[in-house]
């Protein structure tokens, strides 16, 4: 589900709830194994619990980081901007809070962090630390009840674990509802422990009822009453709910946070119960080897797929990148699980039969890991602290502020001199350019290449905000004769109405030039692509509108984007020249047309 969401986010819009499926299952498995340990040994060793979690999580994670870092050099250095902080957040298991603090930055919409997906590991580790302590406390409390039998104490532990899990789930669900009603940013809701770790505890609740190896009497009675057919029906019912969520949920919808994550977790819990019953009902059916491999490799596949997808998507076509990402993720995951991890954690290798190859393999693994780690550390120290896009946007903003100050100074001097101000109603000559971050990144070039142009650009600007700028300039009588609108990459769902509002408010005596938006990551279903199609139809209806078709020009010159995000070309002189040329060509065409009458 997660891979489908990352590969085709516009089709499998709710695939991110695969994370909640994993959370619920992880909570079930970990809690069930702790209860089993107490039932078997009449004890729970917290330190050993943490060591087991460390060995399972950290070696594959470290290996993935040091392998991905050198591969990231294949694309733009902008993607490793300040990478040391990302790596520190990953290895410190605080990526979720790192994303809350930085993931909302405009640049990250186009250049996502290579390790953003490790936010799940951060929440998982926090769960292990906190829930492990709670379980240890509950076990210690139960052990003191010496007047009860071992079996009775085991049932007592299950009841207390279940009660603790229910309390935590209820508190978090209430908190989620309060945060949604208060309009809390969805990134914070999605990444925060307090609003997105309840699936772990739902899984823990299931474990307290079913167990993993040691079955409680109540669940054994349930197994005796249920038929295999009923368990299969329940399994497919939970699966059907998950498939429905896969296509229906959306990341930024309140319904997702109020009900979606809960439904996904409950459906997973139902499937766990059904699978546990089926396991007892079908003792002679063995798990297919391919499923065992998928289970072994799944964690490392998750670690590799996201950064590899980002890297390969900027080197080849999307579908080719997806295929290569999938294949290489499984190859690296198999290498990690069946060779490197056993060597690093002293786990037995399935394909080793004597000690000598094991020693050779172990030292080979240590040397390779050491070299990769040193190389990764070097990459972190050499990574830029500010991307070329950020630097260009900063420069553009400063230049724009200076131009506005100079404009205010000019108006002040004009109003205080003997010369009369521009008469009200007289249209200033020249060009007004209103744009978003793409325009802002090339602002200095436009100022040089487009004659008599006033440029107003801002990152993340949409058509509604551009309309407000136009209205302000109309009121101040500063809107020039030729109005160029370079907006659309950040199109909202109401783009049609906003475009019509722009057309309606352009005053008489002006010409309107629309620069069609281009987003290298967009397909035909994106609002920006739909806006480009709509804008091309307008000159047939309005004779004062001209199209500068950047949406067609840019794809024919992909070299201007380098290995970047496919939308911005900040710092690329060829891109600057091509962008200005498109506007100047459209202005020449517009000069042959009438103004709005």
Coordinates of C-alpha atoms in Angstrom, one line a residue:
X1 CA 0.0 0.0 0.0
X2 CA 2.8 2.4 0.9
X3 CA 4.8 1.6 -2.3
X4 CA 1.7 2.1 -4.4
X5 CA 1.0 5.4 -2.8
X6 CA 4.6 6.6 -3.4
X7 CA 4.7 5.3 -7.0
X8 CA 1.2 6.5 -8.1
X9 CA -0.1 9.0 -5.5
X10 CA -2.9 10.3 -7.7
X11 CA -4.4 6.8 -8.2
X12 CA -3.8 5.2 -4.8
X13 CA -4.6 8.3 -2.8
X14 CA -5.0 6.6 0.5
X15 CA -2.0 4.2 0.4
X16 CA -0.4 6.0 3.3
X17 CA -2.6 4.1 5.7
X18 CA -0.4 1.1 5.0
X19 CA 1.7 2.7 7.7
X20 CA -1.2 2.4 10.2
X21 CA -1.5 -1.3 9.1
X22 CA 2.2 -1.8 10.0
X23 CA 1.8 0.1 13.3
X24 CA -1.1 -2.1 14.4
X25 CA 0.7 -5.3 13.4
X26 CA 3.9 -4.2 15.1
X27 CA 2.0 -3.3 18.3
X28 CA 0.3 -6.8 18.2
X29 CA 3.5 -8.7 17.6
X30 CA 5.7 -6.9 20.1
X31 CA 3.1 -7.0 22.9
X32 CA 2.2 -10.6 22.2
X33 CA 5.8 -11.7 22.4
X34 CA 6.3 -9.9 25.7
X35 CA 3.2 -11.6 27.1
X36 CA 4.5 -14.9 25.8
X37 CA 7.9 -14.3 27.5
X38 CA 6.2 -13.8 30.8
X39 CA 3.9 -16.8 30.4
X40 CA 7.0 -18.9 29.6
X41 CA 9.6 -17.6 32.0
X42 CA 7.4 -15.8 34.7
X43 CA 9.6 -12.8 33.9
X44 CA 10.2 -9.9 31.4
X45 CA 13.7 -8.6 30.8
X46 CA 13.4 -5.0 29.6
X47 CA 17.1 -4.6 28.7
X48 CA 16.9 -7.7 26.5
X49 CA 13.8 -6.3 24.9
X50 CA 15.5 -3.1 23.9
X51 CA 18.6 -5.0 22.6
X52 CA 16.4 -7.1 20.3
X53 CA 14.6 -4.0 19.0
X54 CA 18.0 -2.3 18.4
X55 CA 19.4 -5.2 16.5
X56 CA 16.4 -5.5 14.3
X57 CA 16.0 -1.8 13.5
X58 CA 19.4 -0.1 13.6
X59 CA 21.7 -2.2 11.4
X60 CA 19.4 -2.2 8.3
X61 CA 18.8 1.5 8.8
X62 CA 22.5 2.4 9.1
X63 CA 23.2 0.3 6.0
X64 CA 20.4 2.0 4.0
X65 CA 21.7 5.5 4.9
X66 CA 25.3 4.8 3.9
X67 CA 24.3 3.2 0.6
X68 CA 21.8 5.9 -0.4
X69 CA 24.1 8.9 0.4
X70 CA 26.7 8.2 -2.4
X71 CA 23.8 7.3 -4.8
X72 CA 22.3 10.7 -4.2
X73 CA 25.3 12.3 -6.0
X74 CA 23.8 11.1 -9.2
X75 CA 21.3 14.0 -9.1
X76 CA 21.3 17.6 -8.2
X77 CA 23.2 18.6 -5.1
X78 CA 20.1 20.5 -4.0
X79 CA 18.7 17.1 -2.8
X80 CA 21.5 16.7 -0.2
X81 CA 21.2 20.3 1.1
X82 CA 21.9 20.2 4.8
X83 CA 21.8 16.4 4.6
X84 CA 23.7 16.1 7.9
X85 CA 20.7 17.3 9.8
X86 CA 18.5 14.7 8.0
X87 CA 20.9 11.9 8.9
X88 CA 21.1 13.1 12.5
X89 CA 17.3 13.0 12.7
X90 CA 17.2 9.5 11.2
X91 CA 19.8 8.0 13.5
X92 CA 18.4 9.9 16.5
X93 CA 14.9 8.6 15.6
X94 CA 13.4 12.1 15.6
X95 CA 12.6 12.4 11.9
X96 CA 8.9 12.9 12.7
X97 CA 9.6 16.1 14.6
X98 CA 12.3 17.1 12.1
X99 CA 9.6 17.0 9.4
X100 CA 7.1 18.9 11.6
X101 CA 9.7 21.7 11.9
X102 CA 11.0 21.6 8.3
X103 CA 8.7 19.6 6.1
X104 CA 6.3 22.4 5.6
X105 CA 8.9 24.5 3.9
X106 CA 8.0 25.5 0.3
X107 CA 11.1 24.0 -1.1
X108 CA 10.3 20.5 0.3
X109 CA 7.2 20.4 -1.8
X110 CA 9.5 20.1 -4.8
X111 CA 12.6 18.6 -3.3
X112 CA 11.4 16.2 -0.6
X113 CA 13.9 14.9 2.0
X114 CA 15.6 11.7 1.0
X115 CA 14.8 10.1 4.4
X116 CA 11.4 11.6 5.2
X117 CA 9.9 8.1 5.3
X118 CA 11.9 7.2 8.4
X119 CA 9.4 9.2 10.4
X120 CA 7.6 5.9 10.9
X121 CA 10.7 4.4 12.5
X122 CA 10.9 7.4 14.9
X123 CA 7.3 6.8 16.1
X124 CA 8.0 3.1 16.3
X125 CA 11.1 3.6 18.4
X126 CA 9.2 5.9 20.7
X127 CA 6.5 3.3 21.1
X128 CA 9.1 0.6 22.0
X129 CA 10.7 2.9 24.6
X130 CA 7.5 4.0 26.3
X131 CA 5.4 0.8 25.9
X132 CA 8.3 -1.3 27.0
X133 CA 8.5 0.6 30.3
X134 CA 4.8 0.3 30.8
X135 CA 4.9 -3.4 30.1
X136 CA 7.8 -3.8 32.5
X137 CA 5.9 -1.9 35.2
X138 CA 2.8 -4.1 34.6
X139 CA 4.8 -7.3 34.8
X140 CA 6.5 -6.2 38.0
X141 CA 3.2 -5.4 39.5
X142 CA 1.8 -8.8 38.5
X143 CA 4.8 -10.7 39.8
X144 CA 4.1 -9.4 43.2
X145 CA 0.8 -11.2 43.3
X146 CA 2.4 -14.4 44.5
X147 CA -0.8 -15.7 46.1
X148 CA -2.1 -16.3 42.6
X149 CA -1.0 -19.1 40.3
X150 CA 1.3 -18.5 37.3
X151 CA -1.6 -19.0 34.9
X152 CA -3.8 -16.6 36.9
X153 CA -1.1 -14.0 36.9
X154 CA -0.7 -14.4 33.1
X155 CA -4.4 -13.7 32.7
X156 CA -4.1 -10.8 35.0
X157 CA -1.3 -9.4 32.9
X158 CA -3.3 -9.7 29.8
X159 CA -6.2 -7.8 31.3
X160 CA -4.0 -5.0 32.5
X161 CA -2.2 -4.7 29.2
X162 CA -5.5 -4.6 27.4
X163 CA -6.9 -1.9 29.8
X164 CA -3.7 0.2 29.5
X165 CA -3.9 0.0 25.7
X166 CA -7.6 1.0 25.7
X167 CA -6.9 4.0 27.9
X168 CA -4.1 5.2 25.6
X169 CA -6.1 4.7 22.5
X170 CA -9.1 6.7 23.9
X171 CA -6.9 9.5 25.0
X172 CA -5.2 9.8 21.6
X173 CA -8.5 9.6 19.7
X174 CA -9.9 12.4 21.7
X175 CA -6.8 14.5 21.2
X176 CA -7.0 13.9 17.4
X177 CA -10.6 15.1 17.3
X178 CA -9.7 18.2 19.3
X179 CA -6.7 19.0 17.0
X180 CA -8.8 18.6 13.9
X181 CA -11.5 20.8 15.2
X182 CA -8.9 23.5 16.1
X183 CA -7.6 23.3 12.5
X184 CA -4.1 22.0 13.4
X185 CA -1.8 21.6 10.4
X186 CA -2.2 18.1 8.9
X187 CA 1.6 17.6 8.9
X188 CA 1.7 17.9 12.7
X189 CA -1.3 15.5 13.0
X190 CA 0.4 13.0 10.7
X191 CA 3.9 13.0 12.2
X192 CA 3.3 13.6 15.9
X193 CA 3.4 10.7 18.4
X194 CA 0.4 11.9 20.3
X195 CA -1.9 11.8 17.3
X196 CA -0.6 8.9 15.2
X197 CA 0.7 6.1 17.5
X198 CA -2.7 4.8 18.6
X199 CA -2.6 2.0 16.0
X200 CA 0.2 0.4 17.9
X201 CA -1.9 0.3 21.0
X202 CA -4.9 -1.2 19.1
X203 CA -2.5 -3.9 18.0
X204 CA -1.4 -4.3 21.6
X205 CA -5.1 -4.7 22.6
X206 CA -5.5 -7.5 20.1
X207 CA -2.4 -9.2 21.4
X208 CA -3.8 -9.1 25.0
X209 CA -6.8 -11.0 23.7
X210 CA -5.3 -13.5 21.2
X211 CA -1.7 -14.0 22.1
X212 CA 1.0 -15.1 19.6
X213 CA 2.2 -18.5 20.8
X214 CA 0.4 -18.9 24.1
X215 CA -3.4 -18.7 23.7
X216 CA -5.6 -17.5 26.5
X217 CA -8.7 -19.6 27.3
X218 CA -11.2 -17.0 26.0
X219 CA -9.6 -16.9 22.6
X220 CA -9.2 -20.7 22.5
X221 CA -13.0 -21.0 23.1
X222 CA -13.5 -18.5 20.2
X223 CA -11.4 -20.6 17.9
X224 CA -13.4 -23.7 18.8
X225 CA -16.7 -21.9 18.0
X226 CA -15.6 -20.4 14.7
X227 CA -15.5 -22.2 11.4
X228 CA -12.7 -21.8 8.9
X229 CA -15.1 -20.2 6.5
X230 CA -16.1 -17.5 9.0
X231 CA -12.4 -16.6 9.6
X232 CA -11.8 -16.4 5.8
X233 CA -14.9 -14.1 5.4
X234 CA -13.6 -11.9 8.3
X235 CA -10.2 -11.8 6.7
X236 CA -11.6 -10.6 3.4
X237 CA -13.9 -8.1 5.1
X238 CA -10.9 -6.4 6.7
X239 CA -9.0 -6.6 3.4
X240 CA -12.0 -5.0 1.6
X241 CA -12.0 -2.1 4.0
X242 CA -8.3 -1.5 3.5
X243 CA -8.7 -1.6 -0.3
X244 CA -11.6 1.0 -0.1
X245 CA -9.4 3.3 2.0
X246 CA -6.6 2.8 -0.5
X247 CA -8.6 4.6 -3.2
X248 CA -10.9 6.9 -1.1
X249 CA -8.8 8.6 1.5
X250 CA -6.8 11.8 0.9
X251 CA -3.8 13.1 3.0
X252 CA -5.2 16.6 3.5
X253 CA -8.8 15.6 4.3
X254 CA -10.1 15.9 7.9
X255 CA -12.0 12.6 7.4
X256 CA -8.7 10.8 7.1
X257 CA -7.6 12.0 10.6
X258 CA -11.0 11.6 12.2
X259 CA -11.9 8.2 10.9
X260 CA -9.5 6.9 8.2
X261 CA -6.6 5.9 10.4
X262 CA -8.9 4.4 12.9
X263 CA -10.7 2.4 10.3
X264 CA -7.4 1.1 8.8
X265 CA -6.2 0.1 12.3
X266 CA -9.5 -1.7 13.1
X267 CA -9.5 -3.5 9.7
X268 CA -6.0 -4.6 10.4
X269 CA -6.9 -5.8 13.9
X270 CA -9.8 -7.8 12.4
X271 CA -7.5 -9.4 9.9
X272 CA -5.0 -10.3 12.6
X273 CA -7.7 -12.1 14.6
X274 CA -8.9 -13.9 11.5
X275 CA -5.4 -14.9 10.6
X276 CA -4.7 -16.2 14.1
X277 CA -7.9 -18.3 14.0
X278 CA -6.9 -19.6 10.5
X279 CA -3.5 -20.6 11.8
X280 CA -5.1 -22.9 14.4
X281 CA -7.7 -24.2 11.9
X282 CA -5.2 -25.1 9.2
X283 CA -2.2 -26.7 10.9
X284 CA -1.2 -28.6 7.8
X285 CA -1.0 -25.6 5.5
X286 CA 2.5 -24.1 5.3
X287 CA 3.2 -20.5 4.4
X288 CA 4.5 -20.1 0.8
X289 CA 8.2 -19.4 0.6
X290 CA 7.5 -16.2 -1.4
X291 CA 5.5 -14.8 1.6
X292 CA 8.3 -15.6 4.0
X293 CA 10.8 -13.7 1.8
X294 CA 8.4 -10.7 1.5
X295 CA 8.1 -10.7 5.3
X296 CA 11.9 -10.9 5.8
X297 CA 12.6 -8.2 3.2
X298 CA 9.7 -5.8 3.8
X299 CA 11.5 -3.6 6.4
X300 CA 14.5 -3.0 4.2
X301 CA 12.4 -2.5 1.1
X302 CA 10.6 0.2 2.9
X303 CA 14.0 1.8 3.8
X304 CA 15.3 1.8 0.3
X305 CA 12.3 2.5 -1.9
X306 CA 11.7 6.2 -1.2
X307 CA 15.2 7.6 -1.7
X308 CA 15.8 5.3 -4.7
X309 CA 12.5 6.5 -6.2
X310 CA 13.6 10.2 -5.8
X311 CA 17.0 9.5 -7.4
X312 CA 15.8 7.4 -10.3
X313 CA 12.8 9.7 -11.1
X314 CA 15.3 12.4 -11.9
X315 CA 17.4 10.2 -14.2
X316 CA 14.7 8.4 -16.3
X317 CA 11.0 8.2 -17.0
X318 CA 8.7 7.6 -14.1
X319 CA 7.6 4.0 -14.9
X320 CA 11.2 3.0 -15.6
X321 CA 12.2 4.6 -12.3
X322 CA 9.5 2.6 -10.5
X323 CA 10.6 -0.7 -12.0
X324 CA 14.3 -0.1 -11.2
X325 CA 13.4 1.1 -7.7
X326 CA 11.4 -2.0 -7.0
X327 CA 14.0 -4.4 -8.3
X328 CA 17.0 -2.8 -6.6
X329 CA 15.1 -2.3 -3.3
X330 CA 14.4 -6.1 -3.1
X331 CA 18.0 -6.9 -4.1
X332 CA 19.4 -4.6 -1.4
X333 CA 16.9 -5.8 1.1
X334 CA 17.8 -9.4 0.6
X335 CA 21.5 -8.6 0.8
X336 CA 20.8 -6.7 4.1
X337 CA 18.6 -9.4 5.7
X338 CA 20.4 -12.5 4.7
X339 CA 24.0 -11.4 4.8
X340 CA 24.9 -8.1 6.4
X341 CA 22.5 -8.1 9.4
X342 CA 23.4 -11.7 10.5
X343 CA 27.1 -10.8 10.3
X344 CA 26.6 -7.6 12.3
X345 CA 24.3 -9.1 14.9
X346 CA 25.8 -12.6 15.2
X347 CA 22.7 -14.2 13.7
X348 CA 23.2 -17.5 11.9
X349 CA 23.5 -17.3 8.2
X350 CA 21.2 -19.7 6.4
X351 CA 23.7 -20.5 3.6
X352 CA 26.8 -20.9 5.8
X353 CA 28.1 -24.4 6.8
X354 CA 31.5 -23.7 8.3
X355 CA 33.2 -21.1 10.4
X356 CA 35.9 -19.8 7.9
X357 CA 33.5 -18.3 5.3
X358 CA 31.6 -16.7 8.1
X359 CA 34.7 -15.0 9.4
X360 CA 35.7 -13.8 5.9
X361 CA 32.1 -12.5 5.4
X362 CA 32.0 -10.8 8.7
X363 CA 35.2 -8.8 8.2
X364 CA 34.3 -8.1 4.6
X365 CA 31.0 -6.7 5.9
X366 CA 32.7 -4.6 8.6
X367 CA 35.2 -3.1 6.2
X368 CA 32.6 -2.3 3.6
X369 CA 30.3 -0.7 6.2
X370 CA 33.3 1.3 7.6
X371 CA 34.2 2.6 4.1
X372 CA 30.6 3.5 3.3
X373 CA 30.2 5.2 6.7
X374 CA 33.4 7.3 6.1
X375 CA 32.1 8.2 2.6
X376 CA 28.7 9.1 4.0
X377 CA 30.3 11.3 6.6
X378 CA 32.3 13.1 3.9
X379 CA 29.2 13.7 1.8
X380 CA 27.5 15.2 4.8
X381 CA 30.4 17.6 5.5
X382 CA 30.5 18.6 1.8
X383 CA 26.8 19.1 1.3
X384 CA 25.6 22.6 0.6
X385 CA 23.9 24.5 3.5
X386 CA 21.5 26.2 1.1
X387 CA 20.1 24.9 -2.2
X388 CA 20.5 26.9 -5.4
X389 CA 16.7 27.3 -5.5
X390 CA 16.6 28.7 -2.0
X391 CA 19.5 31.0 -2.7
X392 CA 17.9 32.2 -6.0
X393 CA 14.6 32.8 -4.2
X394 CA 16.3 34.8 -1.5
X395 CA 18.1 37.0 -4.1
X396 CA 14.9 37.5 -6.0
X397 CA 13.0 38.6 -2.9
X398 CA 15.7 41.1 -2.0
X399 CA 15.8 42.5 -5.5
X400 CA 12.0 42.8 -5.5
X401 CA 12.0 44.6 -2.1
X402 CA 14.6 47.0 -3.5
X403 CA 12.5 47.7 -6.6
X404 CA 9.5 48.3 -4.5
X405 CA 11.4 50.7 -2.3
X406 CA 12.8 52.5 -5.3
X407 CA 9.2 52.7 -6.8
X408 CA 7.9 54.3 -3.5
X409 CA 10.8 56.7 -3.6
X410 CA 10.0 57.6 -7.2
X411 CA 6.4 58.3 -6.4
X412 CA 7.3 60.4 -3.4
X413 CA 9.8 62.5 -5.5
X414 CA 7.2 62.9 -8.2
X415 CA 4.5 64.0 -5.8
X416 CA 6.7 66.5 -4.1
X417 CA 8.2 68.0 -7.3
X418 CA 6.6 70.5 -9.7
X419 CA 5.8 67.7 -12.2
X420 CA 2.2 66.5 -12.0
X421 CA 1.6 62.9 -11.0
X422 CA 0.2 60.3 -13.5
X423 CA -3.3 61.3 -14.3
X424 CA -5.9 58.9 -12.9
X425 CA -7.2 56.6 -15.6
X426 CA -4.1 56.9 -17.7
X427 CA -2.6 53.4 -18.3
X428 CA 1.1 53.2 -17.6
X429 CA 3.1 51.8 -20.5
X430 CA 5.2 48.6 -20.3
X431 CA 4.8 45.2 -18.8
X432 CA 3.5 44.0 -15.4
X433 CA 4.7 40.4 -14.6
X434 CA 3.0 38.6 -11.7
X435 CA 4.4 35.2 -10.9
X436 CA 5.2 32.4 -8.4
X437 CA 8.5 30.8 -7.4
X438 CA 9.5 29.9 -10.9
X439 CA 9.3 33.6 -11.9
X440 CA 11.0 34.6 -8.6
X441 CA 13.9 32.3 -9.3
X442 CA 14.6 34.0 -12.7
X443 CA 13.6 37.5 -11.7
X444 CA 17.0 39.1 -12.2
X445 CA 17.1 37.7 -15.8
X446 CA 13.6 38.9 -16.6
X447 CA 14.5 42.4 -15.4
X448 CA 17.4 42.4 -17.9
X449 CA 15.6 40.7 -20.8
X450 CA 12.0 42.1 -20.7
X451 CA 12.0 45.8 -21.4
X452 CA 10.1 48.2 -19.1
X453 CA 8.9 45.4 -16.9
X454 CA 7.6 45.6 -13.3
X455 CA 7.9 42.1 -11.7
X456 CA 6.0 40.9 -8.6
X457 CA 6.8 37.2 -7.8
X458 CA 6.4 35.1 -4.6
X459 CA 6.9 31.5 -3.7
X460 CA 3.8 29.3 -3.4
X461 CA 1.6 32.0 -5.0
X462 CA -1.7 30.7 -6.5
X463 CA -4.2 32.4 -8.9
X464 CA -6.3 33.8 -6.1
X465 CA -3.4 35.6 -4.6
X466 CA -2.4 36.9 -8.1
X467 CA -5.9 38.3 -8.5
X468 CA -5.4 40.2 -5.2
X469 CA -2.1 41.7 -6.6
X470 CA -3.9 42.8 -9.8
X471 CA -6.7 44.4 -7.8
X472 CA -4.1 46.3 -5.7
X473 CA -2.3 47.6 -8.8
X474 CA -5.5 48.6 -10.5
X475 CA -6.4 50.6 -7.4
X476 CA -3.0 52.2 -7.3
X477 CA -3.1 52.8 -11.0
X478 CA 0.2 51.0 -11.4
X479 CA -1.0 48.0 -13.6
X480 CA 0.8 48.4 -16.9
X481 CA -0.7 48.0 -20.3
X482 CA 0.6 44.4 -20.9
X483 CA -0.2 42.1 -17.9
X484 CA 1.7 38.8 -17.8
X485 CA 0.4 36.2 -15.4
X486 CA 2.9 33.4 -14.7
X487 CA 0.8 31.4 -12.2
X488 CA -0.5 27.9 -12.0
X489 CA 2.1 25.5 -10.6
X490 CA 0.3 25.8 -7.2
X491 CA -3.2 25.6 -8.7
X492 CA -6.0 24.9 -6.2
X493 CA -9.3 23.0 -7.0
X494 CA -11.0 26.3 -7.8
X495 CA -8.5 27.2 -10.6
X496 CA -11.3 27.7 -13.2
X497 CA -13.2 30.3 -11.1
X498 CA -10.0 32.1 -10.1
X499 CA -8.9 32.3 -13.8
X500 CA -12.3 33.7 -14.8
X501 CA -12.1 36.2 -11.9
X502 CA -8.8 37.4 -13.3
X503 CA -10.1 37.8 -16.8
X504 CA -13.2 39.7 -15.5
X505 CA -11.2 42.2 -13.4
X506 CA -8.6 43.1 -16.0
X507 CA -9.6 46.7 -16.9
X508 CA -10.2 48.1 -20.4
X509 CA -7.1 49.2 -22.3
X510 CA -5.0 46.2 -21.2
X511 CA -3.7 43.1 -22.8
X512 CA -3.5 39.8 -20.9
X513 CA -0.7 37.3 -21.5
X514 CA -1.0 33.9 -19.7
X515 CA 2.1 31.8 -19.2
X516 CA 0.9 28.2 -19.0
X517 CA 2.3 26.4 -15.9
X518 CA 4.7 23.4 -16.1
X519 CA 5.4 21.0 -13.3
X520 CA 7.8 18.2 -14.2
X521 CA 6.2 15.9 -11.7
X522 CA 2.6 16.5 -12.8
X523 CA 0.4 14.3 -15.1
X524 CA -2.8 15.1 -16.9
X525 CA -4.9 14.8 -13.7
X526 CA -3.1 17.6 -11.8
X527 CA -4.7 21.0 -11.6
X528 CA -1.7 22.7 -13.1
X529 CA -2.0 20.5 -16.2
X530 CA -5.7 21.1 -16.5
X531 CA -5.2 24.9 -16.1
X532 CA -2.7 24.8 -19.1
X533 CA -5.3 23.1 -21.2
X534 CA -8.0 25.7 -20.2
X535 CA -5.7 28.7 -20.9
X536 CA -5.0 27.5 -24.4
X537 CA -8.7 27.8 -25.3
X538 CA -9.1 31.4 -24.1
X539 CA -7.6 33.4 -27.1
X540 CA -10.4 32.1 -29.3
X541 CA -12.9 33.6 -26.9
X542 CA -11.0 36.8 -25.8
X543 CA -9.1 38.6 -28.5
X544 CA -6.9 40.5 -26.0
X545 CA -5.5 37.3 -24.4
X546 CA -2.3 35.7 -25.7
X547 CA -0.6 32.5 -24.5
X548 CA 3.0 32.0 -23.7
X549 CA 3.0 28.2 -23.7
X550 CA 5.6 27.3 -21.1
X551 CA 3.8 24.0 -20.6
X552 CA 4.9 23.0 -24.1
X553 CA 8.2 24.7 -24.3
X554 CA 9.7 23.4 -21.0
X555 CA 9.3 19.6 -21.7
X556 CA 11.2 20.0 -24.9
X557 CA 14.2 21.5 -23.0
X558 CA 14.5 19.2 -19.9
X559 CA 18.2 19.9 -19.8
X560 CA 17.4 23.3 -18.1
X561 CA 16.2 21.5 -15.0
X562 CA 19.4 19.4 -14.6
X563 CA 18.8 16.8 -11.9
X564 CA 16.5 19.1 -10.0
X565 CA 12.8 19.0 -9.3
X566 CA 11.7 19.3 -12.9
X567 CA 9.9 22.6 -12.1
X568 CA 12.5 25.2 -11.1
X569 CA 15.6 26.0 -13.0
X570 CA 17.1 28.5 -10.6
X571 CA 20.7 29.2 -11.4
X572 CA 20.5 27.8 -14.9
X573 CA 21.3 30.5 -17.5
X574 CA 19.8 28.5 -20.3
X575 CA 16.5 28.2 -18.4
X576 CA 16.5 32.0 -17.6
X577 CA 17.0 32.8 -21.2
X578 CA 14.3 30.4 -22.5
X579 CA 11.8 31.7 -19.9
X580 CA 12.3 35.3 -20.9
X581 CA 12.2 34.4 -24.6
X582 CA 8.8 32.8 -24.1
X583 CA 7.5 36.0 -22.5
X584 CA 9.0 38.3 -25.1
X585 CA 7.6 36.2 -28.0
X586 CA 4.2 36.3 -26.4
X587 CA 4.5 40.1 -26.0
X588 CA 5.3 40.5 -29.7
X589 CA 2.2 38.5 -30.6
X590 CA 0.1 40.4 -28.1
X591 CA 1.2 43.7 -29.7
X592 CA -0.6 42.7 -32.9
X593 CA -3.8 42.2 -31.0
X594 CA -6.3 44.7 -29.6
X595 CA -6.5 45.7 -26.0
X596 CA -9.6 44.9 -23.9
X597 CA -12.5 47.2 -24.9

